[in-house]
């Protein structure tokens, strides 16, 4: 018998986009240099990273050894001492870059339209003060601090303050429930919570403090709660435990030298977004993470001194940690931060912000891009967007349709797109174009960043030939990699290092083409076995979305007596398109035309909306349950909108 094909790849995309010569000339990494970097890294990847670390980060004590690798535990820059807040702040206030003192570090806009700009000197001062506040509340090096906040500058201040004194932050996305917060507080035994009275979201107040009250009720490791006044709604303050931010900051000293931390000192814990199951506390440490995020920010986003960089992710996700705060500030760049929803008060809020602040680099998620497409081009066209020069995406595979739209309608054909693949676990970007050096193909995250080594393998862990689907693995350690799962080394081994010997299993399916370009195919949990064919749900979704009336699609497998698995599709339509039996027929035919008869959806349901996590990812495991006709579904604590589920169950079937 032939070895079965691990995952059959059916998506064919042939378009290639070359960077504009003008862009190439000014790029931070030009083609010759890019090739040299790859060679250098292949010869000696430890030395490659050590060079980058020396060029781009500052250390109090140099490391003695670049990498100590005892599978699956890595230590990077062993013996070195540094501090992330020092790299993000102090070094822009002294020495040759001291002119950055009064450069904007954070440009912030609240949902109601209020704004604040914090220069590097401002941010440094606030961070020092808050670091002293934390200390005066008994927070010591190594203690865990939960941060549960809206997207306001105090969130960045709190996290940088933790790093200054070596406290470990655990940021819990402000959209999570009290229960989710409680679980995370207990798991990490956090001694302090930093929060706000509320935050603005679509004109409503998100009641953060109320959730904190529930989360720390009864037996709790939390000794103090510090509350920023943001929305000025009525909240209750518990004497002795709760303190207003403005009160405790009032007399705090601005003097707080950064702690000299070991390179492997824990930096933060972040629970993954939960598309696959029970959230796990991913642990990152100081030195390697700093190097990885600083270097990738500078070269992938081509960061220049006069750029205005906007990553739309909430800081509650890893994208916000690495590319709203740490990587961007470590480069002394200007980071834009927006508190609210993209459709408040109108669906063009993002484009208004881009024009208002002259955003030059814009980084968002495919789910957002598809939403903008659905809302219609006319809202984008009201704005010039002429300041933009580079676009990025992260979070999911981007379907070619959305990529082309992003390029044409947002980038006006002038901005390179960097489709960046990475995970909470990887700390920073691993597979990505370098915008001045790599030709892009819509839907492909292209090649590994120099110093990163990835392969696509079959069930036996053997590399598969070009253009065959398989499992994406990382074959060597990298600086920003997770160092474990908080309190659970066994689960760390199990989840990432047990499936294939000696390599890190990403959980994602992919294929690599003849040019060494990676095409991500979604999670392997989302691969279906349909009548002996192993198909990636993402590719069928991509085919559906390429039909002009389809805004978004999710495809899952449903148990079927004959085929083993039947293909079930959930489709949401463009505004003004009506669902009908003819359309259902047409869409099923469209998939056959694009991919072939094996992929024809057996069921096709029209849905107003799809169940998503708060970071905008489709929760396919819930859809699997619905497609199978199960009435109760699994863990929904990370679901954005519960009513979507009820409405989906009611949606009639094909
Ligand atoms: P959980 O691990 O809790 O189930 P999650 O995997 O969604 O949640 P993240 O770490 O935020 O949490 O997301 C990483 C995943 O997102 C990747 O493993 C991959 O599936 C997907 N992803 C991220 N960027 C890209 C990209 N550019 N192209 C394709 N997929 C991407
Ligand atoms: Mg994951």
XYZ file of C-alpha atoms and ligand atoms in Angstrom:
686
model
C 0.000 0.000 0.000
C 1.148 3.540 -0.704
C 1.823 5.679 2.313
C -1.284 7.772 2.712
C -0.945 11.453 1.987
C -0.847 13.210 5.331
C -2.990 16.156 4.367
C -4.101 16.716 0.821
C -3.534 20.257 -0.329
C -5.934 21.524 -2.954
C -5.438 25.257 -2.885
C -3.554 26.546 -5.895
C -2.479 30.150 -5.975
C -0.117 31.334 -8.678
C 0.078 35.107 -8.314
C 3.421 36.567 -7.231
C 4.044 40.115 -6.003
C 7.513 41.649 -6.124
C 8.501 44.440 -3.781
C 8.642 47.836 -5.403
C 12.268 48.864 -6.249
C 11.738 52.070 -4.292
C 10.811 50.054 -1.232
C 13.753 47.702 -1.687
C 16.240 50.594 -1.839
C 15.201 51.924 1.548
C 14.528 48.569 3.246
C 16.178 47.697 6.560
C 17.056 44.341 5.087
C 17.857 44.260 1.377
C 18.017 41.113 -0.759
C 21.798 40.582 -0.617
C 21.846 41.086 3.129
C 18.836 38.803 3.488
C 20.599 35.995 1.670
C 23.705 36.574 3.745
C 21.647 36.328 6.942
C 20.157 33.019 5.881
C 23.620 31.633 5.074
C 25.037 32.899 8.311
C 22.174 31.323 10.266
C 22.502 28.004 8.464
C 26.194 27.893 9.266
C 25.702 28.699 12.911
C 22.301 29.779 14.149
C 23.483 30.453 17.690
C 26.074 32.865 16.442
C 23.512 34.444 14.140
C 21.239 35.237 17.073
C 24.138 36.339 19.252
C 25.162 38.890 16.603
C 21.643 40.231 16.335
C 21.423 40.428 20.124
C 24.639 42.456 20.299
C 23.493 44.830 17.577
C 20.007 45.476 18.888
C 19.765 44.944 22.639
C 21.588 46.205 25.717
C 22.853 44.046 28.553
C 24.211 44.854 32.013
C 26.284 41.689 32.014
C 27.172 39.844 28.810
C 26.100 36.220 28.410
C 28.601 33.402 28.776
C 26.867 30.928 26.506
C 24.381 31.643 23.705
C 22.261 28.520 24.054
C 21.939 25.728 26.543
C 19.646 23.145 24.934
C 18.445 20.166 26.904
C 15.488 19.008 24.929
C 12.808 20.260 25.458
C 14.217 22.938 27.764
C 16.163 25.854 26.302
C 18.152 28.596 27.969
C 19.249 31.522 25.808
C 22.036 34.008 26.496
C 22.974 32.087 29.604
C 24.536 34.128 32.386
C 23.599 37.442 30.752
C 21.752 40.107 32.717
C 19.373 42.609 31.223
C 16.012 44.302 31.746
C 13.269 44.761 29.179
C 11.980 48.051 30.540
C 15.561 49.343 30.328
C 15.686 48.323 26.666
C 12.263 49.808 25.936
C 12.763 53.063 27.867
C 16.021 54.099 29.523
C 18.231 53.524 26.539
C 16.152 56.018 24.541
C 16.784 58.700 27.156
C 20.539 58.525 27.400
C 23.536 58.201 25.093
C 23.339 58.719 21.323
C 19.565 58.331 21.186
C 18.741 60.690 24.028
C 16.917 62.940 21.553
C 14.102 60.359 21.728
C 13.221 61.675 25.208
C 10.428 63.728 23.720
C 9.514 61.430 20.877
C 6.061 59.850 21.085
C 6.317 56.338 22.469
C 2.575 55.737 22.657
C -0.121 57.606 20.781
C -3.356 56.562 22.367
C -6.948 57.130 21.356
C -9.912 56.197 23.510
C -13.126 54.958 21.994
C -15.048 58.143 22.907
C -12.404 60.110 20.968
C -10.166 61.297 23.823
C -6.442 61.106 23.184
C -3.130 61.017 25.000
C 0.451 60.996 23.839
C 3.192 59.636 26.074
C 6.729 60.499 25.117
C 9.548 58.158 26.033
C 10.396 60.400 29.002
C 6.742 60.405 30.125
C 6.451 56.658 29.835
C 9.716 56.136 31.700
C 8.539 58.366 34.548
C 5.160 56.626 34.881
C 6.725 53.181 34.723
C 9.238 54.035 37.461
C 6.457 55.379 39.645
C 4.241 52.375 39.170
C 7.142 50.013 39.773
C 7.580 51.718 43.148
C 3.851 51.404 43.793
C 3.981 47.668 43.132
C 6.908 47.331 45.529
C 5.152 49.321 48.205
C 2.238 46.880 47.890
C 4.568 44.019 48.648
C 5.116 42.794 45.075
C 8.558 41.235 44.850
C 10.747 39.850 42.117
C 9.188 36.633 40.813
C 5.684 37.426 42.152
C 2.825 37.223 39.670
C 0.669 40.238 38.861
C -2.586 39.887 36.922
C -3.448 42.740 34.580
C -7.080 42.964 33.510
C -7.546 46.239 31.741
C -8.974 48.081 28.779
C -6.572 49.226 26.050
C -5.378 52.328 27.876
C -1.790 53.543 28.419
C -1.840 52.344 32.042
C -1.891 48.796 30.691
C 1.488 49.290 29.005
C 2.744 51.162 32.075
C 1.742 48.308 34.381
C 3.430 45.639 32.290
C 6.658 47.610 31.884
C 6.625 48.328 35.631
C 6.449 44.593 36.327
C 9.434 43.944 34.089
C 11.337 46.727 35.792
C 11.291 44.951 39.151
C 11.205 41.385 37.846
C 7.574 40.678 38.711
C 5.865 38.306 36.263
C 2.806 39.683 34.543
C -0.175 37.635 33.494
C -2.384 39.746 31.273
C -5.938 38.552 31.006
C -7.844 39.992 28.069
C -10.434 42.516 29.303
C -13.213 40.765 27.409
C -12.913 37.579 29.438
C -15.412 36.730 32.122
C -14.890 36.824 35.892
C -14.680 33.049 35.837
C -11.913 32.997 33.240
C -10.047 35.631 35.258
C -10.484 33.655 38.453
C -9.067 30.483 36.861
C -6.027 32.370 35.633
C -5.467 34.111 38.979
C -5.579 30.781 40.795
C -3.417 28.952 38.295
C -0.616 31.535 38.552
C -1.309 32.487 42.209
C -1.188 36.190 41.444
C -0.748 38.444 44.448
C -1.948 41.660 42.847
C -4.482 42.645 40.191
C -4.253 45.833 38.159
C -7.572 46.815 36.607
C -9.868 49.751 35.818
C -13.390 50.742 36.792
C -14.348 49.922 33.206
C -13.448 50.283 29.563
C -15.345 51.531 26.517
C -16.579 49.092 23.906
C -19.156 50.086 21.286
C -20.294 52.917 23.491
C -20.936 50.633 26.450
C -18.955 50.244 29.638
C -17.249 46.892 30.116
C -17.537 46.336 33.878
C -14.016 45.248 34.659
C -13.935 45.995 38.369
C -17.125 44.059 38.967
C -15.549 41.023 37.321
C -12.431 41.415 39.455
C -14.587 41.534 42.608
C -16.125 38.200 41.666
C -12.801 36.722 40.613
C -11.063 37.447 43.927
C -14.044 36.705 46.182
C -13.483 34.234 49.007
C -10.216 32.414 49.257
C -7.797 34.196 46.936
C -4.040 34.713 46.688
C -4.706 38.348 45.707
C -3.631 40.857 48.380
C -4.172 44.102 46.510
C -6.184 45.453 43.611
C -5.172 48.686 41.916
C -7.886 50.432 39.930
C -7.496 53.016 37.175
C -10.347 55.495 36.862
C -11.413 55.316 33.247
C -15.172 55.215 32.756
C -16.176 56.764 36.090
C -18.999 54.341 36.648
C -20.022 53.427 40.163
C -17.898 50.616 41.561
C -17.305 49.213 45.007
C -13.888 49.458 46.645
C -12.919 47.046 49.396
C -11.078 48.814 52.186
C -7.503 47.600 52.621
C -7.474 45.569 49.404
C -8.507 48.036 46.681
C -6.671 51.235 45.820
C -7.170 53.909 43.197
C -4.299 54.167 40.736
C -4.261 57.990 40.951
C -4.037 57.888 44.763
C -1.156 55.473 44.962
C 0.697 57.111 42.070
C 0.365 60.579 43.556
C 3.404 60.488 45.833
C 5.306 57.635 44.220
C 8.959 58.334 43.558
C 10.104 58.629 39.944
C 13.375 56.981 40.877
C 13.497 53.265 40.231
C 16.613 51.731 38.706
C 15.834 48.667 36.567
C 16.495 45.315 38.232
C 19.419 43.461 36.679
C 17.627 40.281 35.723
C 18.982 37.000 34.620
C 18.346 36.322 30.936
C 16.135 33.381 31.895
C 14.185 35.270 34.558
C 10.459 34.717 33.893
C 8.925 37.665 32.067
C 5.277 36.807 31.650
C 2.658 34.108 31.592
C 0.012 34.302 28.897
C -2.871 31.896 28.540
C -3.479 30.888 24.908
C -6.647 32.019 23.254
C -8.424 28.713 23.604
C -9.553 27.740 20.127
C -8.578 24.144 20.835
C -9.430 23.553 24.468
C -8.447 24.337 28.040
C -6.207 27.415 28.120
C -2.601 26.841 29.116
C -0.276 29.329 30.810
C 2.525 29.855 28.339
C 5.715 30.994 30.056
C 8.179 33.401 28.451
C 11.468 34.628 29.843
C 13.504 37.801 29.526
C 16.582 37.815 27.275
C 15.597 35.584 24.375
C 12.150 37.114 24.092
C 13.641 40.616 24.082
C 16.048 39.749 21.280
C 13.441 37.930 19.207
C 10.778 40.643 19.377
C 13.226 43.521 18.895
C 14.905 42.050 15.841
C 11.729 40.807 14.145
C 10.012 44.192 14.692
C 12.855 46.086 13.126
C 13.231 43.991 9.987
C 9.801 42.529 9.278
C 8.036 45.849 9.805
C 10.972 47.745 8.327
C 10.747 50.113 11.318
C 12.267 53.524 10.729
C 12.743 56.378 13.149
C 9.843 58.350 11.662
C 7.348 55.502 11.381
C 4.008 55.467 13.130
C 3.230 51.839 13.784
C -0.244 50.545 14.550
C -0.936 46.984 15.566
C -4.668 46.683 16.187
C -4.422 43.650 18.479
C -5.434 43.957 22.098
C -2.452 43.754 24.451
C -4.321 40.860 26.061
C -3.100 38.686 23.168
C 0.491 37.786 22.448
C 0.439 39.973 19.346
C -0.181 42.967 21.567
C 2.555 41.960 24.013
C 5.176 41.567 21.301
C 4.130 44.106 18.668
C 2.190 46.838 20.459
C 4.612 47.069 23.364
C 7.927 45.214 23.677
C 9.327 44.830 20.160
C 8.165 48.246 19.028
C 9.300 50.259 22.059
C 12.630 48.429 22.196
C 13.256 49.957 18.760
C 12.363 53.447 19.994
C 9.450 53.593 17.566
C 6.017 55.179 17.948
C 3.205 52.765 18.747
C -0.459 53.620 18.255
C -2.945 52.181 20.712
C -6.726 52.306 20.286
C -9.170 51.400 23.019
C -12.374 50.496 21.264
C -14.243 48.725 18.515
C -13.573 49.145 14.784
C -17.223 49.996 14.149
C -17.723 52.727 16.709
C -19.242 55.174 16.094
C -18.977 54.081 12.444
C -17.419 51.290 10.468
C -14.638 53.541 9.201
C -13.100 54.246 12.614
C -9.811 52.488 11.793
C -9.301 54.472 8.582
C -10.078 57.667 10.421
C -7.331 56.796 12.911
C -4.860 55.938 10.146
C -5.371 59.328 8.501
C -5.481 61.289 11.749
C -2.117 60.083 13.057
C -0.487 59.345 9.716
C -0.057 55.658 10.451
C 2.652 54.251 8.190
C 2.620 50.566 9.178
C -0.631 48.756 9.891
C -0.816 45.246 11.380
C -4.140 43.441 11.793
C -5.866 40.047 11.534
C -7.509 38.295 8.560
C -10.809 38.171 10.433
C -10.751 41.985 10.629
C -9.867 42.259 6.950
C -12.781 40.023 5.965
C -15.062 42.105 8.143
C -13.955 45.311 6.425
C -14.599 43.662 3.059
C -18.082 42.789 4.199
C -18.770 46.325 5.385
C -17.958 47.608 1.903
C -15.232 49.562 0.111
C -17.123 52.833 0.251
C -16.212 53.281 3.927
C -12.541 52.909 3.190
C -12.672 55.227 0.203
C -13.793 58.151 2.367
C -10.220 58.293 3.675
C -6.924 58.836 1.915
C -4.713 56.252 3.693
C -1.818 57.872 1.847
C 0.511 57.605 4.858
C 0.501 53.787 4.771
C 3.609 52.101 3.402
C 3.501 48.556 4.815
C 0.717 46.174 5.851
C 0.791 43.074 7.986
C -1.518 40.245 9.018
C -1.457 37.592 11.733
C -3.683 35.140 13.538
C -5.080 32.854 10.872
C -4.307 31.824 7.342
C -5.363 34.698 5.120
C -7.394 33.565 2.163
C -6.038 34.919 -1.145
C -9.292 36.813 -1.721
C -8.792 38.862 1.435
C -5.071 39.304 0.737
C -5.807 40.813 -2.678
C -8.452 43.095 -1.229
C -6.052 44.256 1.505
C -3.411 44.950 -1.098
C -5.758 46.799 -3.443
C -8.226 48.664 -1.249
C -6.124 49.420 1.843
C -2.619 49.382 0.382
C -3.642 50.909 -2.981
C -1.295 48.428 -4.603
C 1.663 50.303 -3.123
C 2.266 48.599 0.234
C 4.016 45.258 0.670
C 2.064 42.794 2.825
C 3.781 40.734 5.494
C 1.705 37.662 6.369
C 3.327 36.634 9.637
C 2.931 33.166 11.097
C 3.587 32.617 14.783
C 1.939 31.544 18.042
C 1.604 32.532 21.676
C 4.159 29.798 22.257
C 6.712 31.164 19.802
C 6.864 34.631 21.397
C 7.563 36.333 18.089
C 7.181 35.937 14.346
C 8.815 32.871 12.746
C 7.538 32.546 9.176
C 7.163 35.758 7.224
C 8.245 37.748 4.218
C 10.969 40.358 4.712
C 9.254 43.188 2.873
C 12.224 44.380 0.823
C 13.575 40.937 0.021
C 10.888 38.334 -0.441
C 8.375 38.094 -3.262
C 4.957 37.455 -1.802
C 2.240 35.031 -2.878
C -1.276 35.727 -1.590
C -2.103 33.206 1.122
C 1.465 32.176 1.899
C 3.425 33.354 4.935
C 6.442 32.682 2.663
C 9.744 31.668 4.284
C 11.239 31.238 7.720
C 12.873 34.262 9.304
C 16.662 33.755 9.214
C 17.701 31.700 12.248
C 14.392 29.790 12.317
C 14.156 26.227 11.025
C 10.841 24.661 10.026
C 9.772 21.554 8.139
C 6.605 19.876 6.963
C 6.495 16.216 7.990
C 4.189 13.205 7.691
C 2.768 11.009 10.464
C 6.137 9.304 10.880
C 7.908 12.632 11.247
C 9.628 12.362 7.865
C 9.849 15.446 5.657
C 7.270 15.344 2.857
C 8.076 16.353 -0.734
C 7.267 19.866 -1.959
C 3.589 20.715 -2.317
C 2.416 17.869 -0.116
C 0.525 18.749 3.002
C 1.701 17.646 6.431
C 2.487 18.823 9.932
C 4.494 21.954 10.567
C 7.372 21.383 12.994
C 10.268 23.528 14.187
C 13.511 21.669 14.177
C 15.732 23.940 16.257
C 15.148 26.084 19.323
C 14.701 29.845 18.872
C 15.200 32.754 21.288
C 11.544 33.705 21.836
C 10.292 30.160 22.381
C 8.125 29.324 25.361
C 10.075 27.914 28.266
C 7.215 25.796 29.510
C 3.624 25.714 30.644
C 3.240 27.380 34.032
C 3.385 24.714 36.704
C 3.064 21.818 34.263
C 6.272 20.587 32.647
C 4.635 17.291 31.803
C 1.918 18.943 29.750
C 4.635 21.010 28.030
C 6.395 17.825 26.929
C 3.151 16.168 25.959
C 1.667 18.991 23.918
C 4.701 20.116 21.993
C 7.512 17.576 22.129
C 5.997 14.119 22.167
C 4.319 13.826 18.787
C 7.589 13.874 16.834
C 11.010 13.015 18.254
C 13.271 15.939 18.980
C 11.234 18.634 17.260
C 8.577 21.123 18.303
C 5.111 20.309 16.985
C 3.166 23.470 16.133
C -0.235 21.806 15.863
C -0.660 23.411 12.432
C -0.917 21.773 9.031
C 1.081 23.225 6.150
C 2.649 22.540 2.818
C 5.888 23.899 1.485
C 6.122 24.676 -2.223
C 9.092 24.281 -4.549
C 10.397 27.733 -3.647
C 10.413 26.912 0.056
C 7.263 28.933 0.711
C 5.030 27.773 3.544
C 1.267 27.633 3.042
C -0.451 27.285 6.390
C -3.527 25.076 6.393
C -4.954 25.690 9.835
C -4.798 23.450 12.852
C -4.435 19.743 12.282
C -7.419 19.255 14.601
C -9.346 20.929 11.794
C -8.295 18.406 9.183
C -11.120 16.130 8.011
C -10.942 12.672 6.580
C -13.590 12.645 3.861
C -13.965 9.320 2.066
C -10.260 8.659 2.495
C -9.123 12.163 1.572
C -7.605 14.261 4.303
C -8.718 17.777 3.590
C -7.926 21.027 5.347
C -11.078 22.886 6.328
C -9.304 26.160 5.682
C -8.869 25.424 1.995
C -12.569 24.702 1.512
C -13.358 27.885 3.416
C -11.032 29.783 1.167
C -12.848 28.417 -1.892
C -16.213 29.465 -0.454
C -14.977 32.953 0.376
C -13.727 33.394 -3.168
C -17.402 33.493 -4.221
C -18.459 37.151 -4.441
C -21.446 36.919 -2.075
C -19.699 35.032 0.711
C -18.276 37.158 3.507
C -17.030 34.414 5.759
C -17.145 30.655 5.956
C -16.308 27.946 8.444
C -16.047 24.317 7.487
C -16.027 21.339 9.836
C -16.347 17.608 9.619
C -19.519 15.796 10.712
C -19.644 12.045 11.347
C -21.202 10.253 8.397
C -22.016 6.553 8.087
C -20.887 6.237 4.509
C -18.042 8.690 4.007
C -16.701 8.561 7.548
C -16.823 12.316 7.642
C -19.130 14.632 5.781
C -18.273 18.244 4.987
C -20.422 20.778 6.845
C -20.128 24.438 5.872
C -21.395 27.476 7.732
C -21.565 30.519 5.519
C -22.212 34.146 6.289
C -23.169 36.306 3.343
C -22.320 39.800 2.226
C -24.800 42.408 3.318
C -27.767 42.676 0.969
C -27.429 39.089 -0.192
C -30.362 36.844 0.620
C -30.004 33.193 1.471
C -31.867 30.868 -0.856
C -32.004 27.271 -2.010
C -30.518 28.318 -5.388
C -27.640 30.058 -3.710
C -26.945 27.010 -1.576
C -26.798 24.939 -4.714
C -24.578 27.467 -6.428
C -22.110 27.620 -3.532
C -21.773 23.864 -3.340
C -21.099 23.871 -7.074
C -18.585 26.656 -6.610
C -16.533 24.508 -4.220
C -16.598 21.652 -6.712
C -15.382 23.997 -9.432
C -12.599 25.451 -7.249
C -11.406 22.272 -5.573
C -13.193 19.203 -6.802
C -16.106 16.956 -5.961
C -14.454 15.466 -2.845
C -14.782 18.785 -1.115
C -18.437 19.457 -1.961
C -20.174 20.492 1.272
C -22.756 17.910 2.275
C -24.469 20.418 4.522
C -24.402 24.118 3.906
C -26.003 26.402 6.415
C -26.366 30.136 6.199
C -25.436 31.893 9.401
C -25.686 35.514 10.348
C -22.490 35.239 12.347
C -19.940 32.583 13.244
C -18.806 31.750 16.775
C -15.442 33.365 17.414
C -13.003 33.832 20.208
C -12.489 37.362 21.373
C -9.413 37.525 19.186
C -11.645 36.884 16.204
C -10.778 33.278 15.469
C -13.525 30.907 14.458
C -14.177 28.252 17.107
C -14.520 25.247 14.863
C -14.788 22.789 17.731
C -18.136 24.381 18.679
C -19.303 24.191 15.090
C -18.307 20.537 14.967
C -20.659 19.878 17.871
C -23.463 21.808 16.217
C -22.952 20.079 12.876
C -23.098 16.716 14.640
C -26.405 17.743 16.192
C -25.111 17.741 19.751
C -27.023 19.976 22.071
C -24.362 20.745 24.636
C -21.028 22.050 23.479
C -17.586 22.182 25.103
C -15.812 24.985 26.931
C -17.205 28.337 25.776
C -15.457 30.662 28.240
C -13.420 32.300 25.496
C -16.350 32.798 23.120
C -17.067 36.376 22.118
C -20.830 36.335 21.686
C -22.912 33.570 23.206
C -26.064 34.415 21.277
C -24.335 33.376 18.063
C -24.479 29.763 19.188
C -28.189 29.801 19.867
C -28.899 31.411 16.529
C -26.732 28.870 14.760
C -28.604 25.960 16.286
C -31.823 27.455 15.013
C -30.478 27.943 11.503
C -32.154 25.427 9.266
C -30.176 22.697 7.636
C -29.615 21.766 4.039
P -5.117 27.762 21.390
O -3.688 27.392 21.209
O -5.483 28.077 22.789
O -6.056 26.802 20.773
P -4.647 29.722 19.319
O -3.743 28.706 18.725
O -5.686 30.348 18.457
O -5.366 29.138 20.609
P -2.604 31.769 19.258
O -1.321 31.354 19.839
O -3.018 33.171 19.437
O -3.747 30.896 19.918
O -2.606 31.519 17.705
C -1.611 30.818 17.015
C -2.227 30.089 15.858
O -2.843 31.003 14.953
C -1.233 29.342 14.995
O -0.923 28.090 15.534
C -1.965 29.247 13.664
O -2.914 28.208 13.682
C -2.691 30.563 13.597
N -1.911 31.581 12.843
C -1.287 32.660 13.332
N -0.748 33.404 12.363
C -0.996 32.787 11.206
C -0.692 33.053 9.819
N -0.030 34.142 9.430
N -1.114 32.162 8.906
C -1.794 31.055 9.267
N -2.131 30.756 10.539
C -1.748 31.610 11.503
Mg -2.430 27.358 19.539
